[in-house]
Amino acid sequence: MLGLYVHVPFCVKKCRYCDFVSAPSDCAEREQYVDAVVSEIAWRSNRSRSCDTVFVGGGTPSVLTEKQLERIADALRRSFDIEPGAEFTVEANPESLTYEKAAALKGIGVNRLSMGFQSLSERALGVLGRVHNCEKAFEAFENARRAGFENINIDLMFGLPGEPEGEFEDTLKRVCELGPEHISAYSLIVEEGTPLAHDISTGRLPEPDDGRDRADYSFARKILEKYGYRQYEISNFAKPGFESKHNMRYWRQKEYLGFGPAAASFERGRRYSNTDDIGVYIKGCGRAEPEEDAVLSKEELMDEYMMLGFRMTEGPDLEHFREIYGVSAAEKYSGKLDSLEKEGLIERYKTDLAGVRLTEKGLDFANRVFREFV
Amino acid sequence: MDRQKNIRNFCIIAHIDHGKSTLADRILETTGVLTSREMEDQVLDNMDIERERGITIKAQSVRLNYKAKDGNEYVFNLIDTPGHVDFNYEVSRSLAACEGAVLVVDASQGVEAQTIANVYQAIDHDLEVVPVINKIDLPSARPDVVKEEIENVIGIPAMNAPLVSAKVGLGIEDVLEAVVSGVPAPSGDPDGPLKALIFDSYYDAYRGVVIYVRIKDGSVKKGDNIKLMSTGAEYQITELGYLKPGFKVPSDALYAGEVGYIAASIKNIQDARVGDTVTTVENSAAEPLPGYKEVQPMVFCGMYPVDGGDYEALRDALGKLQLNDAALKYEPETSQALGFGFRCGFLGLLHFEIVQERLAREYEIDLIATTPSVIYRIHKLNGEVVVLDNPTNMPNPAEIDFMEEPVVKASVMTPSEYVGNIMELTSERRGTFINMDYIETDRVVLTYEIPLNEVIYDYFDSLKSRTRGYASLDYELSGYKKSNLVKLDIYLNGEIVDALSFIVHADKAYARGRKIAEKLKETIPRQQFEVPIQAMIGGKVIARETIRAYRKDVLAKCYGGDITRKKKLLEKQKEGKKRMREFGSVEVPQEAFLSVLKLG
């Protein structure tokens, strides 16, 4: 099975915290991009592999027109064997998700929407440099439901600079009341070189308070459970059966192909990325040489399996690990696992103690676990 | 025929930035050793660090052929010399191998503190000084004024000094002619017993220690059995020859007056001391050459491998560095905080930085250095005098009668408009004004006595920045003075970090302690628990900061597109952790130590 990812490197305006490959654009550039990505998809066509997940992310894919989104979806279907019940997600931001667009997405087979709310506080939206407001967010959610979407994710962020007590709680409760099937709640990471980082280093904004951040996180874990969401990854919560299949591919080290600027692909132990220069990508009609291209050794793959697997609340799937690599991870990594267990970062669970996962403390200090496997 | 008649051994001396290395390059080009196309800029500065910093640290030497206007062929041996005040001793090593020195003076800057210091050194070695005015292409050049300055301030004739622009290649022939006429030919005894002065050496994995020599008397050929006079060690010569830029030309013999290299499978680094005299076993010289004054390091600090497993590698590397860096001294020591390492002596902070950088680059050893210290004299009540170069060994204050610290006599040469700034800076550094001389209507020399421990920090840098780069500095140790000194200790999480202890004047302890505590707070990353930082004198806390605990360390997001990037980030963090040392479970990065060192 394969997963397909399409990167749409455009947005209405770049958010202040964002360090993804994305930029505002004009109509002509968007059209050229769609030509290029359609050509890339056709060029890398492989009808012999079936696909069970498709994810169109960004940037903000909803800045594309209905027609453009349809061309991409058609290209994917022509070039790959997409299973009938495949999960098909498109990311959409409130400011560009009209009812018409939602309906059109539904019409081309999209069955999951991921909406970038980030917050329902106008203050927080201002800090983040988002272009929408709360009202728009509710409106967009309403549009999606009206168009028939029954699997919706809402992205939220907490631990923001200057975040007053109760701000995130309030947002989270209101989102729970709205009742999306999936919620991603991210602890803000201030990425170097972003305007947000600049605001903080120059003192225009206070440093985020990590005490507040952890309080938010712990609140989120508690309240979401109450509303019937199960945490299945560090930042992801879903109603039963609504976990994102596509994102789980990444954490279970399954194969995927990425199209569009900066998109990464992973197949047969090789990971490679398209150029992140939109101009170069368009000029090369999506066929420029991959920029980062590495064949991972078995050792690297095994380490990576563990690192990614620990993101899941169930921990790395050790049976799957043995199937792929013919080695017992529990034995291979027994020393590391023992010392991480001693530090209280991970625990062995399941009746036969064959499972390992992050503890509550491990969720706060997961990087200390990850660093053992890079 | 007298071989020596057509030999000229000379070095180039100059104040830093007056264009010494550029002139050396032009000379190499003109004498056809290298064409400008082949030439890497500044051939003689062949360490990466030298090229990056634009300074010469190590003396290099090279043999050139020159057909002079008198129709004769001359052999030139050009020995390059360093320019920074920290490396004065290298200058003296080079001088001892020469009969003359080309003095380069910048046509717009004129005579500077080091110009004078270098000339006096040259004169001390009985060298003929051949002045050259460089950078005459600059619009601000004032060659006539500078000539007068050389005559008045230094007291050597300069009216016929060649006018040169090494940068554009102007007047280089004139310099070469001035060398022919101004530098005396060597006058050793060609038939006497061999006396060769070792002026440099380095370690070669295949040839053993290779020594650079100046043959004063006699001659030596391949296969000769030689004796190193200070140790009596004997070796047979496997190879000898001349030095060309970047490579060596083997020959059969070296004769009186010549400069070259000798390889004799010398495996024991200690046998080949710079400054020693080489003679032959068969026909030994009775007396060695005078050699050099042994260089005394003035600044000491502990150097510890970040990875304890590198201890042996560090010992080995220090041995090899010392071979061609006679001023570097080291002996083993242990620190509670840092484990096994070495107490090392340096000429100054720049020397220290260079050694540290060379260890990192050439030997790939990551180091933690402790706070530099000078040598204090502690007079105890029982009459005993303790010589202290490591603050950790400071006796109990109750046993101390009084303490003395080393002071230097410093001359600062500056345009007169900056006198106020310099006075202010120097009094902040506890300097005592001695006098002020006008060398021109608008240029003065200020003489101060300054405690060495104030000079070794960033006095030179501060001087440069407060005079927009115009002031120049030279200093020499002038003695010891009684002083009110205290030992300042740093505690992390309640435990003393002996590596950060230092001795400081009582009046400055409070400010220094506070600055260090602040700096450590900035450079030590947040830990899993709260870490108090305290600066203490005796049992008294004089400054305190707290590093807050971090409460999260987690990448909230990691999807397909950024797995590679996130892995790189984690790897970088892991590398960073490896470079930290633990003090009572507090992880302290190497940068924290360095940042404390940089505090003035």
PDB file of N, CA, C and O in Angstrom, chain A residues 286-338:
ATOM      1  N   GLY A 286       8.046  19.977 -12.601  1.00  0.00           N
ATOM      2  CA  GLY A 286       7.921  18.971 -11.554  1.00  0.00           C
ATOM      3  C   GLY A 286       8.877  17.812 -11.717  1.00  0.00           C
ATOM      4  O   GLY A 286       8.769  16.808 -11.029  1.00  0.00           O
ATOM      5  N   ARG A 287       9.842  17.950 -12.637  1.00  0.00           N
ATOM      6  CA  ARG A 287      10.731  16.804 -12.848  1.00  0.00           C
ATOM      7  C   ARG A 287      12.182  17.076 -12.479  1.00  0.00           C
ATOM      8  O   ARG A 287      13.084  16.360 -12.898  1.00  0.00           O
ATOM      9  N   ALA A 288      12.410  18.143 -11.730  1.00  0.00           N
ATOM     10  CA  ALA A 288      13.794  18.442 -11.319  1.00  0.00           C
ATOM     11  C   ALA A 288      14.315  17.303 -10.446  1.00  0.00           C
ATOM     12  O   ALA A 288      13.546  16.571  -9.831  1.00  0.00           O
ATOM     13  N   GLU A 289      15.620  17.153 -10.449  1.00  0.00           N
ATOM     14  CA  GLU A 289      16.268  16.131  -9.616  1.00  0.00           C
ATOM     15  C   GLU A 289      15.859  16.298  -8.151  1.00  0.00           C
ATOM     16  O   GLU A 289      15.766  17.422  -7.662  1.00  0.00           O
ATOM     17  N   PRO A 290      15.651  15.203  -7.443  1.00  0.00           N
ATOM     18  CA  PRO A 290      15.375  15.348  -6.008  1.00  0.00           C
ATOM     19  C   PRO A 290      16.565  15.995  -5.297  1.00  0.00           C
ATOM     20  O   PRO A 290      17.711  15.790  -5.713  1.00  0.00           O
ATOM     21  N   GLU A 291      16.274  16.770  -4.262  1.00  0.00           N
ATOM     22  CA  GLU A 291      17.374  17.492  -3.618  1.00  0.00           C
ATOM     23  C   GLU A 291      18.023  16.694  -2.513  1.00  0.00           C
ATOM     24  O   GLU A 291      19.220  16.529  -2.465  1.00  0.00           O
ATOM     25  N   GLU A 292      17.194  16.246  -1.612  1.00  0.00           N
ATOM     26  CA  GLU A 292      17.760  15.406  -0.579  1.00  0.00           C
ATOM     27  C   GLU A 292      17.396  13.994  -0.960  1.00  0.00           C
ATOM     28  O   GLU A 292      16.238  13.684  -1.165  1.00  0.00           O
ATOM     29  N   ASP A 293      18.381  13.169  -1.089  1.00  0.00           N
ATOM     30  CA  ASP A 293      18.116  11.824  -1.562  1.00  0.00           C
ATOM     31  C   ASP A 293      19.028  10.878  -0.803  1.00  0.00           C
ATOM     32  O   ASP A 293      20.239  10.941  -0.940  1.00  0.00           O
ATOM     33  N   ALA A 294      18.442  10.047   0.033  1.00  0.00           N
ATOM     34  CA  ALA A 294      19.284   9.163   0.829  1.00  0.00           C
ATOM     35  C   ALA A 294      18.687   7.775   0.903  1.00  0.00           C
ATOM     36  O   ALA A 294      17.487   7.616   1.114  1.00  0.00           O
ATOM     37  N   VAL A 295      19.529   6.788   0.677  1.00  0.00           N
ATOM     38  CA  VAL A 295      19.115   5.418   0.907  1.00  0.00           C
ATOM     39  C   VAL A 295      19.546   5.095   2.333  1.00  0.00           C
ATOM     40  O   VAL A 295      20.718   5.187   2.675  1.00  0.00           O
ATOM     41  N   LEU A 296      18.563   4.772   3.166  1.00  0.00           N
ATOM     42  CA  LEU A 296      18.885   4.547   4.575  1.00  0.00           C
ATOM     43  C   LEU A 296      19.363   3.120   4.786  1.00  0.00           C
ATOM     44  O   LEU A 296      18.846   2.192   4.161  1.00  0.00           O
ATOM     45  N   SER A 297      20.358   2.981   5.638  1.00  0.00           N
ATOM     46  CA  SER A 297      20.831   1.633   5.955  1.00  0.00           C
ATOM     47  C   SER A 297      19.794   0.953   6.837  1.00  0.00           C
ATOM     48  O   SER A 297      18.924   1.600   7.416  1.00  0.00           O
ATOM     49  N   LYS A 298      19.935  -0.353   6.967  1.00  0.00           N
ATOM     50  CA  LYS A 298      18.985  -1.090   7.802  1.00  0.00           C
ATOM     51  C   LYS A 298      19.021  -0.531   9.233  1.00  0.00           C
ATOM     52  O   LYS A 298      17.989  -0.350   9.868  1.00  0.00           O
ATOM     53  N   GLU A 299      20.244  -0.265   9.679  1.00  0.00           N
ATOM     54  CA  GLU A 299      20.410   0.258  11.037  1.00  0.00           C
ATOM     55  C   GLU A 299      19.655   1.585  11.200  1.00  0.00           C
ATOM     56  O   GLU A 299      18.916   1.797  12.154  1.00  0.00           O
ATOM     57  N   GLU A 300      19.843   2.470  10.221  1.00  0.00           N
ATOM     58  CA  GLU A 300      19.155   3.773  10.277  1.00  0.00           C
ATOM     59  C   GLU A 300      17.643   3.601  10.244  1.00  0.00           C
ATOM     60  O   GLU A 300      16.900   4.286  10.939  1.00  0.00           O
ATOM     61  N   LEU A 301      17.223   2.665   9.396  1.00  0.00           N
ATOM     62  CA  LEU A 301      15.778   2.440   9.286  1.00  0.00           C
ATOM     63  C   LEU A 301      15.205   1.931  10.598  1.00  0.00           C
ATOM     64  O   LEU A 301      14.135   2.360  11.036  1.00  0.00           O
ATOM     65  N   MET A 302      15.933   1.044  11.241  1.00  0.00           N
ATOM     66  CA  MET A 302      15.432   0.499  12.497  1.00  0.00           C
ATOM     67  C   MET A 302      15.358   1.588  13.562  1.00  0.00           C
ATOM     68  O   MET A 302      14.368   1.695  14.294  1.00  0.00           O
ATOM     69  N   ASP A 303      16.421   2.399  13.636  1.00  0.00           N
ATOM     70  CA  ASP A 303      16.412   3.509  14.596  1.00  0.00           C
ATOM     71  C   ASP A 303      15.229   4.430  14.335  1.00  0.00           C
ATOM     72  O   ASP A 303      14.522   4.856  15.245  1.00  0.00           O
ATOM     73  N   GLU A 304      15.058   4.736  13.064  1.00  0.00           N
ATOM     74  CA  GLU A 304      14.001   5.663  12.698  1.00  0.00           C
ATOM     75  C   GLU A 304      12.620   5.084  13.016  1.00  0.00           C
ATOM     76  O   GLU A 304      11.718   5.796  13.457  1.00  0.00           O
ATOM     77  N   TYR A 305      12.497   3.784  12.816  1.00  0.00           N
ATOM     78  CA  TYR A 305      11.218   3.135  13.134  1.00  0.00           C
ATOM     79  C   TYR A 305      10.862   3.391  14.602  1.00  0.00           C
ATOM     80  O   TYR A 305       9.725   3.710  14.942  1.00  0.00           O
ATOM     81  N   MET A 306      11.871   3.232  15.455  1.00  0.00           N
ATOM     82  CA  MET A 306      11.645   3.425  16.887  1.00  0.00           C
ATOM     83  C   MET A 306      11.303   4.880  17.193  1.00  0.00           C
ATOM     84  O   MET A 306      10.363   5.193  17.903  1.00  0.00           O
ATOM     85  N   MET A 307      12.108   5.787  16.611  1.00  0.00           N
ATOM     86  CA  MET A 307      11.913   7.206  16.889  1.00  0.00           C
ATOM     87  C   MET A 307      10.507   7.655  16.497  1.00  0.00           C
ATOM     88  O   MET A 307       9.813   8.326  17.254  1.00  0.00           O
ATOM     89  N   LEU A 308      10.098   7.252  15.296  1.00  0.00           N
ATOM     90  CA  LEU A 308       8.776   7.668  14.830  1.00  0.00           C
ATOM     91  C   LEU A 308       7.687   6.939  15.614  1.00  0.00           C
ATOM     92  O   LEU A 308       6.667   7.526  15.984  1.00  0.00           O
ATOM     93  N   GLY A 309       7.919   5.676  15.890  1.00  0.00           N
ATOM     94  CA  GLY A 309       6.920   4.863  16.577  1.00  0.00           C
ATOM     95  C   GLY A 309       6.598   5.393  17.962  1.00  0.00           C
ATOM     96  O   GLY A 309       5.451   5.348  18.415  1.00  0.00           O
ATOM     97  N   PHE A 310       7.622   5.936  18.629  1.00  0.00           N
ATOM     98  CA  PHE A 310       7.378   6.455  19.967  1.00  0.00           C
ATOM     99  C   PHE A 310       6.465   7.678  19.973  1.00  0.00           C
ATOM    100  O   PHE A 310       5.991   8.104  21.023  1.00  0.00           O
ATOM    101  N   ARG A 311       6.238   8.258  18.817  1.00  0.00           N
ATOM    102  CA  ARG A 311       5.287   9.378  18.771  1.00  0.00           C
ATOM    103  C   ARG A 311       3.868   8.892  19.063  1.00  0.00           C
ATOM    104  O   ARG A 311       3.036   9.649  19.540  1.00  0.00           O
ATOM    105  N   MET A 312       3.610   7.652  18.725  1.00  0.00           N
ATOM    106  CA  MET A 312       2.271   7.095  18.919  1.00  0.00           C
ATOM    107  C   MET A 312       2.113   6.703  20.391  1.00  0.00           C
ATOM    108  O   MET A 312       3.047   6.202  21.010  1.00  0.00           O
ATOM    109  N   THR A 313       0.911   6.914  20.902  1.00  0.00           N
ATOM    110  CA  THR A 313       0.732   6.590  22.322  1.00  0.00           C
ATOM    111  C   THR A 313       0.872   5.091  22.585  1.00  0.00           C
ATOM    112  O   THR A 313       1.141   4.686  23.705  1.00  0.00           O
ATOM    113  N   GLU A 314       0.703   4.292  21.551  1.00  0.00           N
ATOM    114  CA  GLU A 314       0.912   2.858  21.747  1.00  0.00           C
ATOM    115  C   GLU A 314       2.365   2.460  21.569  1.00  0.00           C
ATOM    116  O   GLU A 314       2.722   1.295  21.726  1.00  0.00           O
ATOM    117  N   GLY A 315       3.169   3.433  21.200  1.00  0.00           N
ATOM    118  CA  GLY A 315       4.592   3.149  21.015  1.00  0.00           C
ATOM    119  C   GLY A 315       4.862   2.459  19.694  1.00  0.00           C
ATOM    120  O   GLY A 315       3.940   2.206  18.915  1.00  0.00           O
ATOM    121  N   PRO A 316       6.123   2.182  19.413  1.00  0.00           N
ATOM    122  CA  PRO A 316       6.459   1.493  18.163  1.00  0.00           C
ATOM    123  C   PRO A 316       5.804   0.106  18.140  1.00  0.00           C
ATOM    124  O   PRO A 316       5.686  -0.531  19.180  1.00  0.00           O
ATOM    125  N   ASP A 317       5.397  -0.299  16.966  1.00  0.00           N
ATOM    126  CA  ASP A 317       4.737  -1.594  16.825  1.00  0.00           C
ATOM    127  C   ASP A 317       5.823  -2.656  16.684  1.00  0.00           C
ATOM    128  O   ASP A 317       6.376  -2.873  15.608  1.00  0.00           O
ATOM    129  N   LEU A 318       6.128  -3.309  17.800  1.00  0.00           N
ATOM    130  CA  LEU A 318       7.287  -4.192  17.804  1.00  0.00           C
ATOM    131  C   LEU A 318       7.085  -5.459  16.976  1.00  0.00           C
ATOM    132  O   LEU A 318       8.043  -6.023  16.461  1.00  0.00           O
ATOM    133  N   GLU A 319       5.818  -5.865  16.834  1.00  0.00           N
ATOM    134  CA  GLU A 319       5.585  -7.039  15.970  1.00  0.00           C
ATOM    135  C   GLU A 319       5.840  -6.682  14.517  1.00  0.00           C
ATOM    136  O   GLU A 319       6.466  -7.420  13.765  1.00  0.00           O
ATOM    137  N   HIS A 320       5.325  -5.518  14.143  1.00  0.00           N
ATOM    138  CA  HIS A 320       5.554  -5.016  12.783  1.00  0.00           C
ATOM    139  C   HIS A 320       7.056  -4.874  12.535  1.00  0.00           C
ATOM    140  O   HIS A 320       7.583  -5.235  11.489  1.00  0.00           O
ATOM    141  N   PHE A 321       7.760  -4.385  13.537  1.00  0.00           N
ATOM    142  CA  PHE A 321       9.204  -4.197  13.454  1.00  0.00           C
ATOM    143  C   PHE A 321       9.877  -5.528  13.134  1.00  0.00           C
ATOM    144  O   PHE A 321      10.715  -5.639  12.251  1.00  0.00           O
ATOM    145  N   ARG A 322       9.465  -6.572  13.882  1.00  0.00           N
ATOM    146  CA  ARG A 322      10.089  -7.877  13.664  1.00  0.00           C
ATOM    147  C   ARG A 322       9.764  -8.408  12.262  1.00  0.00           C
ATOM    148  O   ARG A 322      10.629  -8.984  11.593  1.00  0.00           O
ATOM    149  N   GLU A 323       8.515  -8.135  11.816  1.00  0.00           N
ATOM    150  CA  GLU A 323       8.147  -8.572  10.464  1.00  0.00           C
ATOM    151  C   GLU A 323       9.058  -7.945   9.419  1.00  0.00           C
ATOM    152  O   GLU A 323       9.523  -8.602   8.509  1.00  0.00           O
ATOM    153  N   ILE A 324       9.293  -6.631   9.564  1.00  0.00           N
ATOM    154  CA  ILE A 324      10.083  -5.939   8.539  1.00  0.00           C
ATOM    155  C   ILE A 324      11.561  -6.297   8.642  1.00  0.00           C
ATOM    156  O   ILE A 324      12.223  -6.543   7.659  1.00  0.00           O
ATOM    157  N   TYR A 325      12.080  -6.255   9.871  1.00  0.00           N
ATOM    158  CA  TYR A 325      13.540  -6.328  10.003  1.00  0.00           C
ATOM    159  C   TYR A 325      14.064  -7.679  10.493  1.00  0.00           C
ATOM    160  O   TYR A 325      15.271  -7.886  10.542  1.00  0.00           O
ATOM    161  N   GLY A 326      13.149  -8.563  10.875  1.00  0.00           N
ATOM    162  CA  GLY A 326      13.574  -9.882  11.314  1.00  0.00           C
ATOM    163  C   GLY A 326      14.383  -9.867  12.597  1.00  0.00           C
ATOM    164  O   GLY A 326      15.179 -10.758  12.870  1.00  0.00           O
ATOM    165  N   VAL A 327      14.212  -8.801  13.380  1.00  0.00           N
ATOM    166  CA  VAL A 327      14.990  -8.639  14.605  1.00  0.00           C
ATOM    167  C   VAL A 327      14.017  -8.248  15.712  1.00  0.00           C
ATOM    168  O   VAL A 327      13.026  -7.574  15.438  1.00  0.00           O
ATOM    169  N   SER A 328      14.316  -8.643  16.921  1.00  0.00           N
ATOM    170  CA  SER A 328      13.472  -8.201  18.023  1.00  0.00           C
ATOM    171  C   SER A 328      13.972  -6.861  18.533  1.00  0.00           C
ATOM    172  O   SER A 328      15.111  -6.733  18.978  1.00  0.00           O
ATOM    173  N   ALA A 329      13.107  -5.843  18.434  1.00  0.00           N
ATOM    174  CA  ALA A 329      13.512  -4.511  18.884  1.00  0.00           C
ATOM    175  C   ALA A 329      13.763  -4.514  20.387  1.00  0.00           C
ATOM    176  O   ALA A 329      14.670  -3.844  20.889  1.00  0.00           O
ATOM    177  N   ALA A 330      12.956  -5.305  21.110  1.00  0.00           N
ATOM    178  CA  ALA A 330      13.107  -5.344  22.566  1.00  0.00           C
ATOM    179  C   ALA A 330      14.502  -5.821  22.940  1.00  0.00           C
ATOM    180  O   ALA A 330      15.109  -5.326  23.882  1.00  0.00           O
ATOM    181  N   GLU A 331      15.019  -6.772  22.157  1.00  0.00           N
ATOM    182  CA  GLU A 331      16.373  -7.259  22.439  1.00  0.00           C
ATOM    183  C   GLU A 331      17.421  -6.293  21.923  1.00  0.00           C
ATOM    184  O   GLU A 331      18.348  -5.926  22.627  1.00  0.00           O
ATOM    185  N   LYS A 332      17.230  -5.898  20.647  1.00  0.00           N
ATOM    186  CA  LYS A 332      18.226  -5.029  20.032  1.00  0.00           C
ATOM    187  C   LYS A 332      18.439  -3.753  20.853  1.00  0.00           C
ATOM    188  O   LYS A 332      19.546  -3.278  21.016  1.00  0.00           O
ATOM    189  N   TYR A 333      17.334  -3.191  21.339  1.00  0.00           N
ATOM    190  CA  TYR A 333      17.446  -1.905  22.036  1.00  0.00           C
ATOM    191  C   TYR A 333      17.301  -2.053  23.547  1.00  0.00           C
ATOM    192  O   TYR A 333      16.976  -1.094  24.233  1.00  0.00           O
ATOM    193  N   SER A 334      17.553  -3.245  24.060  1.00  0.00           N
ATOM    194  CA  SER A 334      17.229  -3.460  25.476  1.00  0.00           C
ATOM    195  C   SER A 334      17.962  -2.465  26.391  1.00  0.00           C
ATOM    196  O   SER A 334      17.364  -1.946  27.335  1.00  0.00           O
ATOM    197  N   GLY A 335      19.217  -2.173  26.073  1.00  0.00           N
ATOM    198  CA  GLY A 335      19.983  -1.249  26.926  1.00  0.00           C
ATOM    199  C   GLY A 335      19.353   0.133  26.953  1.00  0.00           C
ATOM    200  O   GLY A 335      19.111   0.713  28.023  1.00  0.00           O
ATOM    201  N   LYS A 336      19.072   0.646  25.757  1.00  0.00           N
ATOM    202  CA  LYS A 336      18.468   1.980  25.672  1.00  0.00           C
ATOM    203  C   LYS A 336      17.103   2.009  26.349  1.00  0.00           C
ATOM    204  O   LYS A 336      16.766   2.936  27.069  1.00  0.00           O
ATOM    205  N   LEU A 337      16.327   0.970  26.073  1.00  0.00           N
ATOM    206  CA  LEU A 337      14.977   0.937  26.634  1.00  0.00           C
ATOM    207  C   LEU A 337      15.035   0.872  28.160  1.00  0.00           C
ATOM    208  O   LEU A 337      14.263   1.552  28.843  1.00  0.00           O
ATOM    209  N   ASP A 338      15.994   0.082  28.671  1.00  0.00           N
ATOM    210  CA  ASP A 338      16.126  -0.005  30.128  1.00  0.00           C
ATOM    211  C   ASP A 338      16.429   1.352  30.739  1.00  0.00           C
ATOM    212  O   ASP A 338      15.827   1.757  31.730  1.00  0.00           O
TER     213      ASP A 338
END
